[in-house]
Amino acid sequence: MVAEEDSQARVRGILAQVKAMHEKASFFKVLDVARRIAGVGSLGLERYVILVEGRGKMAGHFLLDLKVQPGFSLKPYLPLGQPPWPSEAARVVGVQSQGQAIAPAFVTPVVYGGMSYVLRELMPTSDSLILENWNGKISHLEVVLASMGRLVAWSHLRSASWQGAAILDEWIDFGHQQAWRPALLDYARSYAKQVEKDWQEFTKAYGRGEFH
């Protein structure tokens, strides 16, 4: 979807700001901008795919992903103080760089016009999880959930002791505790029912033509 004129101007302004932070400014010369719809968490938010000069000529062009960062939804419910961040984008980039083994290329926090954005390279392919492939076999889902659990655990361990986070021994001890597990499972079951209810309401509204 082609981006509107005001969006084009905003993106070009953001990239001009990014160019000023990099030695190879010509890499970020904007050639085209389009709206991007990807990811459940980004629906309804500003997100763009940007074609830039890159290394020159068509074969050397790069695609970048630019996404607004309005803040994380759990913040009002956290009883513990959080580290100070210059911006929401800086928080996302900081945590992502610390928790991931390899962060995306060109990942950069940008504040423009009072809004916070994260810029990164748009990968031509990305890993995705297709739950329909479980073929009715619960063992397939169990393997997926175990793998996802390990990935989350490794991310937490990489961030241990960073900016006031729990130390490594505290994370390991928490993983061996049993008290928190029943509450987590109860919440997962209740939320699954809520998601099904929301889906039913959405499909009924769609059938009535409320989204046309």
CSV table of N, CA and C in Angstrom, one decimal, residues 67-202:
chain,number,residue,atom,x,y,z
A,67,LYS,N,8.8,1.2,12.4
A,67,LYS,CA,7.6,0.9,13.2
A,67,LYS,C,7.6,1.9,14.4
A,68,VAL,N,6.4,2.5,14.6
A,68,VAL,CA,6.2,3.3,15.8
A,68,VAL,C,6.1,2.5,17.1
A,69,GLN,N,6.6,3.1,18.2
A,69,GLN,CA,6.6,2.4,19.5
A,69,GLN,C,5.9,3.3,20.5
A,70,PRO,N,4.6,2.9,20.7
A,70,PRO,CA,3.7,3.8,21.6
A,70,PRO,C,3.9,3.5,23.1
A,71,GLY,N,4.6,2.3,23.4
A,71,GLY,CA,4.8,2.0,24.8
A,71,GLY,C,4.3,0.5,25.0
A,72,PHE,N,4.7,-0.1,26.1
A,72,PHE,CA,4.3,-1.5,26.3
A,72,PHE,C,3.1,-1.6,27.2
A,73,SER,N,2.2,-2.5,26.9
A,73,SER,CA,0.8,-2.5,27.5
A,73,SER,C,0.8,-2.9,28.9
A,74,LEU,N,1.9,-3.6,29.4
A,74,LEU,CA,1.9,-4.1,30.8
A,74,LEU,C,2.4,-3.0,31.8
A,75,LYS,N,2.9,-1.9,31.3
A,75,LYS,CA,3.5,-0.9,32.2
A,75,LYS,C,2.6,-0.5,33.3
A,76,PRO,N,1.2,-0.2,33.1
A,76,PRO,CA,0.4,0.2,34.2
A,76,PRO,C,0.2,-0.8,35.3
A,77,TYR,N,0.5,-2.1,35.0
A,77,TYR,CA,0.3,-3.1,35.9
A,77,TYR,C,1.5,-3.6,36.6
A,78,LEU,N,2.7,-3.0,36.3
A,78,LEU,CA,4.0,-3.5,36.9
A,78,LEU,C,4.2,-2.8,38.3
A,79,PRO,N,4.3,-3.5,39.4
A,79,PRO,CA,4.5,-2.9,40.7
A,79,PRO,C,6.0,-2.4,40.9
A,80,LEU,N,6.9,-3.0,40.1
A,80,LEU,CA,8.3,-2.7,40.2
A,80,LEU,C,8.7,-1.5,39.4
A,81,GLY,N,9.7,-0.7,39.9
A,81,GLY,CA,10.2,0.4,39.1
A,81,GLY,C,10.9,-0.1,37.9
A,82,GLN,N,10.9,0.6,36.8
A,82,GLN,CA,11.6,0.2,35.5
A,82,GLN,C,12.7,1.1,35.3
A,83,PRO,N,13.8,0.6,34.5
A,83,PRO,CA,14.9,1.5,34.2
A,83,PRO,C,14.5,2.7,33.4
A,84,PRO,N,15.2,3.8,33.6
A,84,PRO,CA,14.9,5.0,32.8
A,84,PRO,C,15.4,4.8,31.4
A,85,TRP,N,14.6,5.2,30.4
A,85,TRP,CA,14.9,5.1,29.0
A,85,TRP,C,14.7,6.5,28.3
A,86,PRO,N,15.6,6.8,27.4
A,86,PRO,CA,15.4,8.1,26.7
A,86,PRO,C,14.1,8.1,25.9
A,87,SER,N,13.7,7.0,25.4
A,87,SER,CA,12.5,6.9,24.6
A,87,SER,C,12.0,5.5,24.6
A,88,GLU,N,10.8,5.2,24.1
A,88,GLU,CA,10.2,3.9,24.0
A,88,GLU,C,11.0,3.1,23.0
A,89,ALA,N,11.5,3.8,21.9
A,89,ALA,CA,12.3,3.1,20.9
A,89,ALA,C,13.6,2.6,21.5
A,90,ALA,N,14.2,3.5,22.3
A,90,ALA,CA,15.5,3.1,22.9
A,90,ALA,C,15.3,1.9,23.9
A,91,ARG,N,14.1,1.8,24.5
A,91,ARG,CA,13.9,0.7,25.4
A,91,ARG,C,13.8,-0.6,24.6
A,92,VAL,N,13.0,-0.5,23.5
A,92,VAL,CA,12.8,-1.7,22.6
A,92,VAL,C,14.2,-2.2,22.0
A,93,VAL,N,15.0,-1.2,21.5
A,93,VAL,CA,16.2,-1.6,20.9
A,93,VAL,C,17.2,-2.1,22.0
A,94,GLY,N,17.2,-1.5,23.1
A,94,GLY,CA,18.1,-1.9,24.2
A,94,GLY,C,17.8,-3.3,24.7
A,95,VAL,N,16.5,-3.6,25.0
A,95,VAL,CA,16.2,-4.9,25.4
A,95,VAL,C,16.4,-6.0,24.3
A,96,GLN,N,16.0,-5.6,23.1
A,96,GLN,CA,16.2,-6.6,22.0
A,96,GLN,C,17.7,-6.9,21.8
A,97,SER,N,18.5,-5.9,21.8
A,97,SER,CA,20.0,-6.1,21.6
A,97,SER,C,20.6,-6.9,22.7
A,98,GLN,N,20.0,-6.8,23.9
A,98,GLN,CA,20.6,-7.5,25.1
A,98,GLN,C,20.0,-8.9,25.1
A,99,GLY,N,18.8,-9.1,24.8
A,99,GLY,CA,18.1,-10.4,24.9
A,99,GLY,C,18.4,-11.4,23.7
A,100,GLN,N,18.6,-10.8,22.5
A,100,GLN,CA,18.8,-11.7,21.4
A,100,GLN,C,20.2,-12.0,21.1
A,101,ALA,N,20.5,-13.2,20.6
A,101,ALA,CA,21.8,-13.6,20.3
A,101,ALA,C,22.4,-12.7,19.2
A,102,ILE,N,21.5,-12.4,18.2
A,102,ILE,CA,21.9,-11.6,17.0
A,102,ILE,C,20.8,-10.6,16.8
A,103,ALA,N,21.0,-9.3,16.9
A,103,ALA,CA,20.0,-8.3,16.7
A,103,ALA,C,19.9,-8.1,15.2
A,104,PRO,N,18.7,-7.6,14.7
A,104,PRO,CA,18.6,-7.2,13.3
A,104,PRO,C,19.6,-6.2,12.9
A,105,ALA,N,20.0,-6.1,11.6
A,105,ALA,CA,20.9,-5.1,11.1
A,105,ALA,C,20.2,-3.8,11.1
A,106,PHE,N,21.0,-2.7,11.3
A,106,PHE,CA,20.6,-1.3,11.3
A,106,PHE,C,19.6,-1.0,12.3
A,107,VAL,N,19.4,-1.8,13.3
A,107,VAL,CA,18.4,-1.5,14.3
A,107,VAL,C,18.8,-0.2,15.1
A,108,THR,N,17.8,0.8,15.0
A,108,THR,CA,18.1,2.1,15.5
A,108,THR,C,16.9,2.7,16.1
A,109,PRO,N,17.0,3.3,17.3
A,109,PRO,CA,15.9,4.1,17.9
A,109,PRO,C,15.9,5.5,17.3
A,110,VAL,N,14.7,6.0,17.0
A,110,VAL,CA,14.6,7.3,16.5
A,110,VAL,C,13.4,8.0,17.1
A,111,VAL,N,13.6,9.3,17.5
A,111,VAL,CA,12.5,10.1,18.0
A,111,VAL,C,12.3,11.2,17.0
A,112,TYR,N,11.1,11.4,16.5
A,112,TYR,CA,10.8,12.3,15.4
A,112,TYR,C,9.4,12.9,15.6
A,113,GLY,N,9.2,14.2,15.7
A,113,GLY,CA,7.9,14.8,15.9
A,113,GLY,C,7.2,14.4,17.1
A,114,GLY,N,8.0,14.1,18.2
A,114,GLY,CA,7.4,13.7,19.4
A,114,GLY,C,7.0,12.2,19.5
A,115,MET,N,7.2,11.5,18.4
A,115,MET,CA,6.9,10.0,18.3
A,115,MET,C,8.2,9.2,18.3
A,116,SER,N,8.1,8.0,18.8
A,116,SER,CA,9.2,7.1,19.0
A,116,SER,C,9.1,6.0,17.9
A,117,TYR,N,10.2,5.7,17.2
A,117,TYR,CA,10.2,4.7,16.1
A,117,TYR,C,11.4,3.8,16.3
A,118,VAL,N,11.3,2.6,15.8
A,118,VAL,CA,12.4,1.7,15.6
A,118,VAL,C,12.6,1.4,14.2
A,119,LEU,N,13.9,1.6,13.7
A,119,LEU,CA,14.2,1.3,12.3
A,119,LEU,C,15.1,0.0,12.3
A,120,ARG,N,14.9,-0.9,11.4
A,120,ARG,CA,15.7,-2.1,11.2
A,120,ARG,C,15.7,-2.6,9.8
A,121,GLU,N,16.6,-3.5,9.5
A,121,GLU,CA,16.5,-4.1,8.1
A,121,GLU,C,15.3,-5.0,8.1
A,122,LEU,N,14.6,-5.0,6.9
A,122,LEU,CA,13.5,-5.9,6.7
A,122,LEU,C,14.1,-7.1,6.0
A,123,MET,N,14.0,-8.2,6.7
A,123,MET,CA,14.5,-9.5,6.2
A,123,MET,C,13.6,-10.0,5.1
A,124,PRO,N,14.2,-10.6,4.0
A,124,PRO,CA,13.3,-11.1,2.9
A,124,PRO,C,12.5,-12.3,3.4
A,125,THR,N,13.0,-13.1,4.3
A,125,THR,CA,12.3,-14.2,4.9
A,125,THR,C,12.4,-14.1,6.4
A,126,SER,N,11.5,-14.7,7.1
A,126,SER,CA,11.5,-14.7,8.6
A,126,SER,C,10.8,-16.0,9.1
A,127,ASP,N,11.3,-16.4,10.2
A,127,ASP,CA,10.7,-17.6,10.8
A,127,ASP,C,9.3,-17.3,11.3
A,128,SER,N,8.4,-18.2,11.0
A,128,SER,CA,7.0,-18.0,11.5
A,128,SER,C,6.4,-19.3,11.9
A,129,LEU,N,5.5,-19.2,12.8
A,129,LEU,CA,4.9,-20.4,13.4
A,129,LEU,C,3.5,-20.6,12.8
A,130,ILE,N,3.3,-21.7,12.2
A,130,ILE,CA,2.0,-22.0,11.6
A,130,ILE,C,1.3,-23.1,12.4
A,131,LEU,N,0.4,-22.7,13.3
A,131,LEU,CA,-0.1,-23.7,14.2
A,131,LEU,C,-1.0,-24.7,13.5
A,132,GLU,N,-1.5,-24.4,12.3
A,132,GLU,CA,-2.4,-25.3,11.6
A,132,GLU,C,-1.6,-26.6,11.3
A,133,ASN,N,-0.3,-26.6,11.3
A,133,ASN,CA,0.5,-27.8,11.0
A,133,ASN,C,0.6,-28.8,12.1
A,134,TRP,N,-0.1,-28.6,13.2
A,134,TRP,CA,0.0,-29.5,14.3
A,134,TRP,C,-0.7,-30.8,14.0
A,135,ASN,N,-1.6,-30.8,13.0
A,135,ASN,CA,-2.3,-32.0,12.5
A,135,ASN,C,-3.0,-32.8,13.6
A,136,GLY,N,-3.6,-32.1,14.6
A,136,GLY,CA,-4.3,-32.7,15.6
A,136,GLY,C,-3.5,-33.5,16.6
A,137,LYS,N,-2.2,-33.4,16.5
A,137,LYS,CA,-1.3,-34.2,17.4
A,137,LYS,C,-0.8,-33.2,18.5
A,138,ILE,N,-1.2,-33.5,19.7
A,138,ILE,CA,-0.8,-32.6,20.8
A,138,ILE,C,0.7,-32.6,21.1
A,139,SER,N,1.3,-33.8,20.7
A,139,SER,CA,2.8,-33.9,20.9
A,139,SER,C,3.5,-32.8,20.1
A,140,HIS,N,3.0,-32.5,18.9
A,140,HIS,CA,3.6,-31.5,18.0
A,140,HIS,C,3.6,-30.1,18.7
A,141,LEU,N,2.4,-29.8,19.3
A,141,LEU,CA,2.3,-28.5,20.1
A,141,LEU,C,3.3,-28.5,21.3
A,142,GLU,N,3.4,-29.6,21.9
A,142,GLU,CA,4.2,-29.7,23.1
A,142,GLU,C,5.7,-29.4,22.8
A,143,VAL,N,6.1,-29.9,21.6
A,143,VAL,CA,7.5,-29.6,21.2
A,143,VAL,C,7.7,-28.1,20.9
A,144,VAL,N,6.7,-27.5,20.2
A,144,VAL,CA,6.8,-26.1,19.9
A,144,VAL,C,6.8,-25.2,21.2
A,145,LEU,N,5.9,-25.6,22.1
A,145,LEU,CA,5.9,-24.8,23.4
A,145,LEU,C,7.2,-24.9,24.2
A,146,ALA,N,7.7,-26.1,24.2
A,146,ALA,CA,9.0,-26.3,24.9
A,146,ALA,C,10.1,-25.5,24.2
A,147,SER,N,10.2,-25.5,22.9
A,147,SER,CA,11.2,-24.7,22.2
A,147,SER,C,11.0,-23.2,22.5
A,148,MET,N,9.8,-22.7,22.5
A,148,MET,CA,9.5,-21.3,22.8
A,148,MET,C,9.9,-21.0,24.2
A,149,GLY,N,9.6,-21.9,25.1
A,149,GLY,CA,10.0,-21.7,26.5
A,149,GLY,C,11.5,-21.5,26.7
A,150,ARG,N,12.3,-22.4,26.0
A,150,ARG,CA,13.7,-22.3,26.0
A,150,ARG,C,14.2,-21.0,25.5
A,151,LEU,N,13.6,-20.5,24.4
A,151,LEU,CA,14.1,-19.3,23.8
A,151,LEU,C,13.8,-18.1,24.7
A,152,VAL,N,12.7,-18.1,25.4
A,152,VAL,CA,12.4,-17.0,26.3
A,152,VAL,C,13.3,-17.1,27.5
A,153,ALA,N,13.6,-18.3,28.0
A,153,ALA,CA,14.5,-18.5,29.1
A,153,ALA,C,15.9,-18.0,28.8
A,154,TRP,N,16.4,-18.3,27.6
A,154,TRP,CA,17.8,-17.9,27.2
A,154,TRP,C,17.8,-16.3,27.1
A,155,SER,N,16.7,-15.8,26.6
A,155,SER,CA,16.7,-14.3,26.5
A,155,SER,C,16.8,-13.7,27.9
A,156,HIS,N,16.1,-14.3,28.9
A,156,HIS,CA,16.1,-13.7,30.3
A,156,HIS,C,17.5,-13.9,30.9
A,157,LEU,N,18.1,-15.1,30.6
A,157,LEU,CA,19.5,-15.3,31.1
A,157,LEU,C,20.5,-14.4,30.6
A,158,ARG,N,20.4,-14.0,29.3
A,158,ARG,CA,21.3,-13.1,28.7
A,158,ARG,C,21.2,-11.7,29.3
A,159,SER,N,20.0,-11.4,29.8
A,159,SER,CA,19.8,-10.1,30.4
A,159,SER,C,19.9,-10.1,31.9
A,160,ALA,N,20.4,-11.2,32.5
A,160,ALA,CA,20.5,-11.3,34.0
A,160,ALA,C,21.5,-10.2,34.5
A,161,SER,N,21.1,-9.6,35.6
A,161,SER,CA,21.9,-8.5,36.3
A,161,SER,C,22.0,-7.2,35.5
A,162,TRP,N,21.3,-7.1,34.4
A,162,TRP,CA,21.4,-6.0,33.5
A,162,TRP,C,20.4,-4.9,34.0
A,163,GLN,N,20.8,-3.7,34.3
A,163,GLN,CA,20.0,-2.6,34.7
A,163,GLN,C,19.0,-3.0,35.8
A,164,GLY,N,19.5,-3.7,36.8
A,164,GLY,CA,18.7,-4.0,38.0
A,164,GLY,C,17.9,-5.3,37.8
A,165,ALA,N,18.0,-6.0,36.7
A,165,ALA,CA,17.3,-7.3,36.5
A,165,ALA,C,17.8,-8.3,37.5
A,166,ALA,N,17.1,-9.4,37.7
A,166,ALA,CA,17.4,-10.5,38.6
A,166,ALA,C,18.8,-11.1,38.2
A,167,ILE,N,19.5,-11.5,39.2
A,167,ILE,CA,20.8,-12.2,38.9
A,167,ILE,C,20.5,-13.6,38.4
A,168,LEU,N,21.5,-14.2,37.8
A,168,LEU,CA,21.4,-15.5,37.2
A,168,LEU,C,20.8,-16.6,38.2
A,169,ASP,N,21.3,-16.6,39.4
A,169,ASP,CA,20.9,-17.6,40.4
A,169,ASP,C,19.4,-17.4,40.7
A,170,GLU,N,18.9,-16.1,40.7
A,170,GLU,CA,17.5,-15.8,41.0
A,170,GLU,C,16.6,-16.4,39.9
A,171,TRP,N,17.0,-16.2,38.7
A,171,TRP,CA,16.2,-16.7,37.5
A,171,TRP,C,16.2,-18.2,37.6
A,172,ILE,N,17.3,-18.9,37.9
A,172,ILE,CA,17.3,-20.3,37.9
A,172,ILE,C,16.4,-20.8,39.1
A,173,ASP,N,16.5,-20.2,40.2
A,173,ASP,CA,15.6,-20.5,41.4
A,173,ASP,C,14.2,-20.4,41.0
A,174,PHE,N,13.8,-19.3,40.4
A,174,PHE,CA,12.4,-19.0,40.0
A,174,PHE,C,11.9,-20.1,39.1
A,175,GLY,N,12.8,-20.6,38.1
A,175,GLY,CA,12.4,-21.6,37.2
A,175,GLY,C,12.1,-22.9,37.9
A,176,HIS,N,12.7,-23.2,39.0
A,176,HIS,CA,12.5,-24.4,39.8
A,176,HIS,C,11.3,-24.4,40.7
A,177,GLN,N,10.8,-23.2,41.0
A,177,GLN,CA,9.7,-23.0,41.9
A,177,GLN,C,8.4,-23.6,41.3
A,178,GLN,N,7.4,-24.0,42.1
A,178,GLN,CA,6.2,-24.5,41.7
A,178,GLN,C,5.0,-23.6,41.9
A,179,ALA,N,5.1,-22.7,42.9
A,179,ALA,CA,4.0,-21.9,43.3
A,179,ALA,C,3.3,-21.1,42.2
A,180,TRP,N,4.1,-20.5,41.3
A,180,TRP,CA,3.5,-19.6,40.3
A,180,TRP,C,2.9,-20.4,39.1
A,181,ARG,N,3.1,-21.7,39.0
A,181,ARG,CA,2.6,-22.4,37.8
A,181,ARG,C,1.1,-22.6,37.8
A,182,PRO,N,0.4,-22.9,38.9
A,182,PRO,CA,-1.1,-23.1,38.8
A,182,PRO,C,-1.8,-21.8,38.4
A,183,ALA,N,-1.3,-20.6,38.9
A,183,ALA,CA,-1.9,-19.3,38.5
A,183,ALA,C,-1.7,-19.0,37.1
A,184,LEU,N,-0.5,-19.4,36.5
A,184,LEU,CA,-0.3,-19.1,35.1
A,184,LEU,C,-1.1,-20.0,34.2
A,185,LEU,N,-1.3,-21.2,34.6
A,185,LEU,CA,-2.2,-22.1,33.8
A,185,LEU,C,-3.6,-21.7,33.9
A,186,ASP,N,-4.1,-21.3,35.1
A,186,ASP,CA,-5.5,-20.8,35.2
A,186,ASP,C,-5.7,-19.6,34.3
A,187,TYR,N,-4.7,-18.7,34.3
A,187,TYR,CA,-4.9,-17.5,33.4
A,187,TYR,C,-4.9,-17.9,31.9
A,188,ALA,N,-4.0,-18.8,31.6
A,188,ALA,CA,-4.0,-19.2,30.2
A,188,ALA,C,-5.3,-19.8,29.7
A,189,ARG,N,-5.9,-20.7,30.6
A,189,ARG,CA,-7.2,-21.3,30.2
A,189,ARG,C,-8.3,-20.2,30.1
A,190,SER,N,-8.3,-19.3,31.1
A,190,SER,CA,-9.4,-18.2,31.0
A,190,SER,C,-9.2,-17.3,29.8
A,191,TYR,N,-7.9,-17.0,29.5
A,191,TYR,CA,-7.7,-16.1,28.4
A,191,TYR,C,-8.0,-16.8,27.0
A,192,ALA,N,-7.8,-18.1,27.0
A,192,ALA,CA,-8.2,-18.9,25.8
A,192,ALA,C,-9.7,-18.7,25.5
A,193,LYS,N,-10.4,-18.8,26.6
A,193,LYS,CA,-11.9,-18.7,26.5
A,193,LYS,C,-12.2,-17.2,26.0
A,194,GLN,N,-11.5,-16.3,26.5
A,194,GLN,CA,-11.8,-14.9,26.1
A,194,GLN,C,-11.5,-14.6,24.7
A,195,VAL,N,-10.4,-15.2,24.2
A,195,VAL,CA,-10.0,-15.1,22.8
A,195,VAL,C,-11.0,-15.7,21.9
A,196,GLU,N,-11.6,-16.8,22.3
A,196,GLU,CA,-12.6,-17.5,21.5
A,196,GLU,C,-13.9,-16.6,21.5
A,197,LYS,N,-14.2,-16.0,22.6
A,197,LYS,CA,-15.4,-15.1,22.7
A,197,LYS,C,-15.2,-13.9,21.8
A,198,ASP,N,-14.0,-13.3,21.8
A,198,ASP,CA,-13.7,-12.1,21.0
A,198,ASP,C,-13.8,-12.5,19.5
A,199,TRP,N,-13.3,-13.7,19.2
A,199,TRP,CA,-13.3,-14.1,17.8
A,199,TRP,C,-14.8,-14.3,17.3
A,200,GLN,N,-15.6,-14.9,18.1
A,200,GLN,CA,-17.0,-15.0,17.8
A,200,GLN,C,-17.7,-13.7,17.6
A,201,GLU,N,-17.4,-12.7,18.4
A,201,GLU,CA,-18.0,-11.4,18.3
A,201,GLU,C,-17.5,-10.7,17.0
A,202,PHE,N,-16.2,-10.9,16.7
A,202,PHE,CA,-15.7,-10.3,15.5
A,202,PHE,C,-16.3,-10.9,14.2
